Amino acid sequence: MGRLQVIAEPGRQEVFMTRDFDAPRELVFKAYTDPQAIPQWWGRLNSTTTVDKMEVREGGRWRFVERGADGVEYGFHGVYHAIVPPERIVQTFEFEGEPGHVLLETATFEEQDGRTKLTAQSVYQSVEDRDGMVRAGMEAGANESMDRLAELLATRR
Amino acid sequence: MGRLQVIAEPGRQEVFMTRDFDAPRELVFKAYTDPQAIPQWWGRLNSTTTVDKMEVREGGRWRFVERGADGVEYGFHGVYHAIVPPERIVQTFEFEGEPGHVLLETATFEEQDGRTKLTAQSVYQSVEDRDGMVRAGMEAGANESMDRLAELLATRR
């Protein structure tokens, strides 16, 4: 099972994350677009994620609420720009704790020999926004999400 | 009447455009969000723009078709992430001639003494995408749009 790779070049306003999964991309894409699957992998390991809204189509809105181990709730929302099964999802992302700061996220799913390489690019409105998210522990959080996703996929093969 | 200022720093994946209008921001915001106004200012001077779709709300989709003087049609579409009257619009943007290349656009309207400063930021998925758009004549096109918008606003004061 691959590990998450995170690339955040100094002075740039983007982050690339790549991860290899031992599953065909239809399954990985489904885990990304199935409201029932989201609570099983999205967010930190010790948190609970609830799907408030998830309209998986162009112009559809999504909103997830993550409840941390400390009971504090964090809302996240955005809209889907493009849903291209099983290849690509383009969406916006806003953390409601920092309202007005928006990201453009592009998730690309590539399959080879039954395995799937996920590339997730986040483009920020500024380098400061990106650096703030990196400092806030984005990599650790993404690592936990991706590990949980890999475990979920292992049960679905 | 102010001129358009375009800032595209080398190696960055964003463009900032600012323009000053002799009109209160409610009017400028309305020209941005009124489907009837779009054909009057959006696009090149010698082209004709048709609003195919314009759902001005979070998650709403928009699609404009610009018909050039040569009769060739170009489609553009995206979704609205946020509509905050009369302050801010955050939306995605995709030129259908380059499918799969998406921008995140943030338009901010600030008023002072009855005048409005518009700041439009475009964040691209890559420096190459941005440089391609700059080379394709983005500045000249934006200049024409902004001049037309200023003229339209002058008739509405």
XYZ file of C-alpha atoms in Angstrom:
314
model
C 0.000 0.000 0.000
C 1.458 3.355 -1.021
C 2.075 6.252 1.280
C 0.773 9.740 0.780
C 3.165 12.127 -0.929
C 2.654 15.811 -0.378
C 4.346 18.453 -2.505
C 4.059 22.095 -1.441
C 6.807 24.077 -3.174
C 7.878 27.272 -1.401
C 6.224 30.412 -2.736
C 3.576 28.554 -4.734
C -0.142 28.663 -4.041
C -0.859 24.995 -4.614
C -0.412 21.617 -2.966
C -0.207 18.294 -4.756
C -0.978 15.071 -2.936
C -0.571 11.673 -4.521
C -1.462 8.281 -3.177
C -1.513 4.829 -4.667
C -4.401 2.470 -3.872
C -4.620 -1.268 -4.424
C -8.073 -0.992 -6.014
C -9.549 -0.256 -9.457
C -10.393 3.374 -9.990
C -14.137 2.790 -10.218
C -13.995 1.834 -6.542
C -11.850 4.801 -5.537
C -14.048 7.183 -7.508
C -17.139 5.670 -5.904
C -15.714 6.179 -2.402
C -15.202 9.851 -3.301
C -18.709 10.363 -4.649
C -20.854 8.141 -2.410
C -22.396 10.050 0.526
C -22.581 6.789 2.477
C -18.838 6.242 2.116
C -17.719 9.726 3.185
C -18.229 9.220 6.961
C -16.096 6.073 6.695
C -12.937 7.792 5.477
C -13.174 11.605 5.263
C -11.528 13.642 8.031
C -9.277 12.967 10.964
C -9.027 9.522 12.516
C -10.625 10.513 15.828
C -13.320 12.693 14.336
C -16.795 11.924 13.031
C -17.886 13.309 9.682
C -21.516 13.874 8.770
C -22.660 14.599 5.230
C -25.035 17.543 5.429
C -25.341 17.919 1.669
C -23.767 16.099 -1.299
C -25.271 16.706 -4.718
C -22.803 14.890 -6.971
C -23.286 16.722 -10.262
C -22.096 19.870 -12.021
C -23.318 22.755 -9.893
C -24.187 20.450 -7.018
C -23.324 21.620 -3.521
C -21.583 19.632 -0.813
C -21.256 20.302 2.899
C -19.615 18.086 5.481
C -19.483 18.620 9.239
C -16.537 17.150 11.093
C -16.907 16.692 14.822
C -13.557 16.393 16.560
C -12.719 14.233 19.543
C -13.147 17.398 21.644
C -16.739 17.759 20.456
C -16.038 20.866 18.402
C -17.692 20.914 14.985
C -16.078 22.211 11.812
C -18.053 22.831 8.642
C -16.687 22.544 5.101
C -18.557 23.251 1.902
C -18.245 23.877 -1.798
C -19.698 23.220 -5.224
C -18.857 20.696 -7.910
C -17.557 22.206 -11.132
C -17.110 18.874 -12.938
C -17.760 15.218 -12.201
C -16.160 12.991 -14.869
C -16.543 9.331 -13.770
C -14.239 7.625 -13.029
C -11.492 10.074 -14.000
C -11.791 13.476 -12.430
C -13.599 15.661 -9.922
C -13.188 19.457 -9.896
C -14.739 21.275 -6.959
C -14.428 24.268 -4.700
C -13.660 23.928 -0.991
C -14.161 26.382 1.865
C -13.412 25.774 5.545
C -16.128 27.602 7.439
C -13.669 28.458 10.226
C -11.913 30.724 7.695
C -14.843 32.076 5.700
C -14.104 33.718 2.383
C -10.980 31.657 1.721
C -11.702 29.295 -1.129
C -9.701 26.531 -2.812
C -10.065 24.897 -6.199
C -9.558 21.147 -5.872
C -8.908 18.752 -8.729
C -8.838 15.029 -7.983
C -7.574 12.821 -10.808
C -7.855 9.024 -10.773
C -5.485 7.000 -12.979
C -5.587 3.210 -13.158
C -2.765 0.858 -14.017
C -2.818 -2.920 -13.554
C -5.822 -2.733 -11.287
C -4.223 -0.129 -9.009
C -5.207 3.499 -8.817
C -3.064 6.585 -8.503
C -4.925 9.489 -6.980
C -3.574 12.991 -7.559
C -5.287 15.725 -5.588
C -4.333 19.297 -6.393
C -5.478 22.188 -4.234
C -5.048 25.699 -5.602
C -5.357 28.505 -3.056
C -6.230 32.162 -3.488
C -2.839 33.064 -1.995
C 0.464 31.617 -0.856
C -0.460 32.760 2.676
C -3.683 30.745 2.575
C -1.780 27.681 1.461
C 0.972 28.073 4.020
C -1.642 28.528 6.731
C -3.345 25.288 5.751
C -0.018 23.442 5.669
C 0.845 24.786 9.143
C -2.600 23.767 10.429
C -1.627 20.128 9.911
C -3.101 19.434 6.502
C -0.615 16.670 5.783
C -1.332 14.718 8.965
C -5.064 15.049 8.351
C -4.801 13.965 4.744
C -2.633 11.021 5.774
C -5.287 9.783 8.160
C -8.054 10.224 5.574
C -6.077 8.387 2.920
C -5.214 5.528 5.278
C -8.869 5.163 6.183
C -9.824 5.249 2.512
C -7.290 2.504 1.737
C -8.748 0.361 4.532
C -12.266 0.916 3.265
C -11.238 -0.025 -0.273
C -9.584 -3.203 1.028
C -12.964 -4.374 2.344
C -14.622 -3.706 -1.023
C -12.353 -5.567 -3.410
C -12.577 56.892 -15.650
C -9.871 54.483 -14.523
C -7.928 52.160 -16.737
C -7.593 48.437 -16.281
C -4.497 47.325 -14.420
C -3.323 43.795 -14.945
C -0.768 42.107 -12.698
C 0.615 38.735 -13.733
C 3.844 38.115 -11.840
C 6.292 35.722 -13.524
C 6.106 32.166 -12.233
C 2.800 32.671 -10.402
C -0.460 30.947 -11.273
C -2.720 33.938 -10.789
C -3.693 37.186 -12.449
C -5.058 40.263 -10.696
C -7.051 42.843 -12.589
C -8.243 46.066 -11.031
C -10.442 48.758 -12.447
C -12.072 51.820 -11.015
C -15.652 52.708 -11.990
C -17.493 55.962 -11.508
C -20.571 54.197 -10.094
C -21.752 52.848 -6.727
C -20.971 49.197 -6.188
C -24.601 48.085 -6.178
C -24.695 49.065 -9.854
C -21.420 47.343 -10.697
C -22.483 44.213 -8.823
C -25.809 44.238 -10.628
C -24.120 44.459 -14.032
C -22.130 41.354 -13.058
C -25.128 39.359 -11.917
C -27.888 40.453 -14.290
C -28.281 38.093 -17.292
C -29.759 40.989 -19.292
C -26.659 43.110 -18.733
C -24.074 40.465 -19.700
C -24.552 40.757 -23.500
C -24.005 44.503 -23.139
C -20.479 44.300 -21.735
C -19.069 40.764 -21.492
C -16.543 39.680 -24.138
C -14.657 41.305 -26.969
C -15.843 44.541 -28.537
C -16.680 43.001 -31.914
C -18.238 39.842 -30.551
C -21.764 39.012 -29.454
C -22.317 37.244 -26.160
C -25.388 35.140 -25.437
C -26.292 33.959 -21.941
C -27.130 30.270 -22.234
C -27.449 29.752 -18.480
C -26.994 32.035 -15.481
C -28.269 30.793 -12.129
C -26.977 33.469 -9.773
C -26.806 31.567 -6.475
C -24.460 29.232 -4.629
C -24.189 26.124 -6.779
C -25.812 27.846 -9.726
C -24.323 27.221 -13.145
C -23.487 29.800 -15.776
C -22.691 29.391 -19.463
C -22.031 32.135 -21.982
C -21.479 31.760 -25.721
C -19.365 34.386 -27.429
C -19.681 34.685 -31.183
C -16.710 36.427 -32.747
C -16.755 38.796 -35.720
C -15.647 35.775 -37.805
C -18.794 33.888 -36.785
C -16.916 31.356 -34.677
C -18.570 30.545 -31.351
C -16.719 30.034 -28.072
C -18.385 28.584 -24.995
C -17.484 29.399 -21.389
C -19.042 27.908 -18.290
C -18.673 27.425 -14.574
C -20.457 27.347 -11.245
C -20.957 29.948 -8.543
C -19.315 29.118 -5.215
C -20.451 32.276 -3.439
C -22.591 35.300 -4.245
C -22.259 37.960 -1.526
C -24.128 41.098 -2.698
C -22.753 43.652 -3.318
C -19.276 42.633 -2.181
C -17.987 39.459 -3.723
C -18.534 36.735 -6.295
C -16.508 33.504 -6.262
C -16.956 31.229 -9.236
C -15.257 28.686 -11.452
C -14.497 29.367 -15.124
C -13.733 26.987 -17.967
C -13.121 27.899 -21.598
C -14.661 25.103 -23.626
C -11.941 25.438 -26.265
C -9.515 24.129 -23.624
C -11.672 21.618 -21.771
C -10.469 20.406 -18.405
C -8.592 23.626 -17.588
C -10.429 25.382 -14.805
C -9.910 28.740 -13.045
C -11.131 30.002 -9.710
C -12.288 33.604 -10.052
C -12.887 36.016 -7.200
C -14.411 39.411 -7.984
C -14.388 41.910 -5.120
C -16.279 45.206 -5.207
C -15.162 48.030 -2.905
C -16.893 51.393 -2.769
C -15.421 54.726 -1.785
C -17.091 58.112 -2.294
C -19.582 56.667 -4.734
C -16.892 55.069 -6.880
C -16.194 51.360 -7.088
C -12.909 49.513 -7.248
C -13.244 46.103 -8.835
C -10.529 43.532 -8.150
C -10.776 40.347 -10.169
C -8.425 37.538 -9.265
C -8.073 34.455 -11.457
C -6.249 31.463 -10.021
C -5.172 28.836 -12.539
C -4.375 25.150 -12.114
C -0.865 25.834 -13.426
C 1.538 28.594 -14.404
C 1.389 27.203 -17.960
C -2.392 27.615 -18.055
C -2.065 31.182 -16.878
C 0.712 32.067 -19.282
C -1.294 30.547 -22.140
C -4.286 32.724 -21.268
C -2.089 35.827 -21.036
C -0.540 35.022 -24.441
C -4.015 34.470 -25.931
C -4.756 38.148 -25.402
C -6.569 38.096 -22.074
C -5.566 41.662 -21.262
C -6.886 43.152 -24.507
C -10.134 41.229 -24.087
C -10.541 42.270 -20.475
C -9.819 45.867 -21.414
C -12.607 45.868 -23.968
C -15.043 44.257 -21.537
C -14.206 46.726 -18.787
C -14.536 49.714 -21.141
C -17.930 48.458 -22.256
C -18.956 47.925 -18.621
C -17.918 51.494 -17.762
C -20.004 52.810 -20.652
C -22.999 50.762 -19.570
C -22.679 52.032 -16.002
C -22.499 55.621 -17.247
C -25.971 55.203 -18.754
C -27.365 53.850 -15.479
C -26.263 56.482 -12.997
